[in-house]
Short mmCIF file of C-alpha atoms and ligand atoms in Angstrom, two decimals:
data_model
loop_
_atom_site.label_atom_id
_atom_site.label_comp_id
_atom_site.label_asym_id
_atom_site.label_seq_id
_atom_site.Cartn_x
_atom_site.Cartn_y
_atom_site.Cartn_z
CA MET A 117 131.08 93.06 2.21
CA HIS A 118 133.22 91.83 -0.64
CA VAL A 119 133.03 91.60 -4.43
CA ASP A 120 134.74 88.56 -5.91
CA GLN A 121 136.75 89.99 -8.80
CA GLU A 122 136.88 86.63 -10.55
CA ARG A 123 133.10 86.30 -10.57
CA CYS A 124 132.03 89.87 -11.29
CA GLN A 125 130.99 90.27 -14.91
CA GLY A 126 130.00 93.91 -14.67
CA HIS A 127 126.23 93.57 -14.52
CA ASN A 128 126.22 96.67 -12.31
CA ARG A 129 123.05 95.72 -10.51
CA CYS A 130 124.87 96.15 -7.22
CA SER A 131 125.78 99.76 -7.89
CA ALA A 132 122.29 100.48 -9.21
CA ILE A 133 120.83 99.20 -5.93
CA ALA A 134 123.41 100.79 -3.64
CA PRO A 135 125.59 103.36 -5.41
CA ASP A 136 127.01 104.39 -2.06
CA LEU A 137 128.29 100.88 -1.34
CA PHE A 138 129.84 99.98 -4.70
CA GLU A 139 132.17 101.68 -7.12
CA ILE A 140 132.78 100.52 -10.66
CA ASP A 141 136.30 100.55 -12.09
CA ASP A 142 137.35 101.30 -15.66
CA TYR A 143 136.79 97.67 -16.61
CA GLY A 144 133.22 97.67 -15.33
CA THR A 145 134.09 95.56 -12.32
CA ALA A 146 132.50 96.42 -9.00
CA HIS A 147 134.37 96.99 -5.76
CA ALA A 148 133.09 97.59 -2.28
CA VAL A 149 133.56 101.23 -1.30
CA GLY A 150 136.26 101.81 1.29
CA ASP A 151 137.15 98.75 3.35
CA GLY A 152 133.82 97.07 2.60
CA THR A 153 132.22 97.89 5.90
CA VAL A 154 128.48 98.33 5.43
CA PRO A 155 127.31 101.49 7.19
CA GLU A 156 124.64 101.23 9.82
CA GLY A 157 121.22 101.24 8.20
CA ARG A 158 122.51 100.06 4.82
CA GLU A 159 122.52 96.35 5.62
CA ARG A 160 119.28 95.81 3.75
CA ALA A 161 120.67 97.43 0.60
CA ALA A 162 123.82 95.32 0.88
CA ARG A 163 121.75 92.18 1.21
CA LEU A 164 119.68 93.19 -1.82
CA ALA A 165 122.89 93.60 -3.80
CA VAL A 166 123.99 90.11 -2.73
CA ASP A 167 120.67 88.65 -3.83
CA ASN A 168 120.60 90.52 -7.14
CA CYS A 169 124.06 89.77 -8.46
CA PRO A 170 123.57 87.15 -11.19
CA GLU A 171 127.16 85.97 -10.78
CA TYR A 172 126.96 85.54 -6.99
CA ALA A 173 129.97 87.81 -6.78
CA VAL A 174 128.85 89.85 -3.78
CA SER A 175 129.18 88.36 -0.33
CA ILE A 176 128.75 89.57 3.22
CA SER A 177 130.92 88.10 5.91
CA ASP A 178 129.87 90.39 8.72
CA ASP A 179 128.12 88.65 11.62
CA ARG A 180 125.61 91.43 11.98
CA ALA A 181 124.69 91.20 8.30
CA GLU A 182 124.37 87.42 8.55
CA GLU A 183 121.43 87.98 10.85
CA THR A 184 119.57 89.97 8.20
CA ARG A 185 120.18 87.50 5.39
CA GLN A 186 117.10 85.41 6.21
FE1 F3S B 145 129.57 92.58 -10.68
FE2 F3S B 145 127.44 91.44 -9.74
FE3 F3S B 145 127.76 93.96 -9.40
S1 F3S B 145 128.44 90.94 -11.65
S2 F3S B 145 128.93 94.66 -11.14
S3 F3S B 145 129.05 92.38 -8.57
S4 F3S B 145 125.86 92.93 -9.86
#
């Protein structure tokens, strides 16, 4: 999972949905926690974050997550 720093406008919906998957820096910009790997069982939350970002800043490139994007 990845947050596009150019697109993120700090809406913070991602961290509200999945505070364990996103951290917000001092500028209000979101980053994926750790290396961006979505823990097992949190794919749905990650997908929700993708769908809820108004700037389309959150993306998932993992094959396994692709399957759940339907
Ligand atoms: Fe940024 Fe979107 Fe989250 S704008 S703070 S990635 S909801």
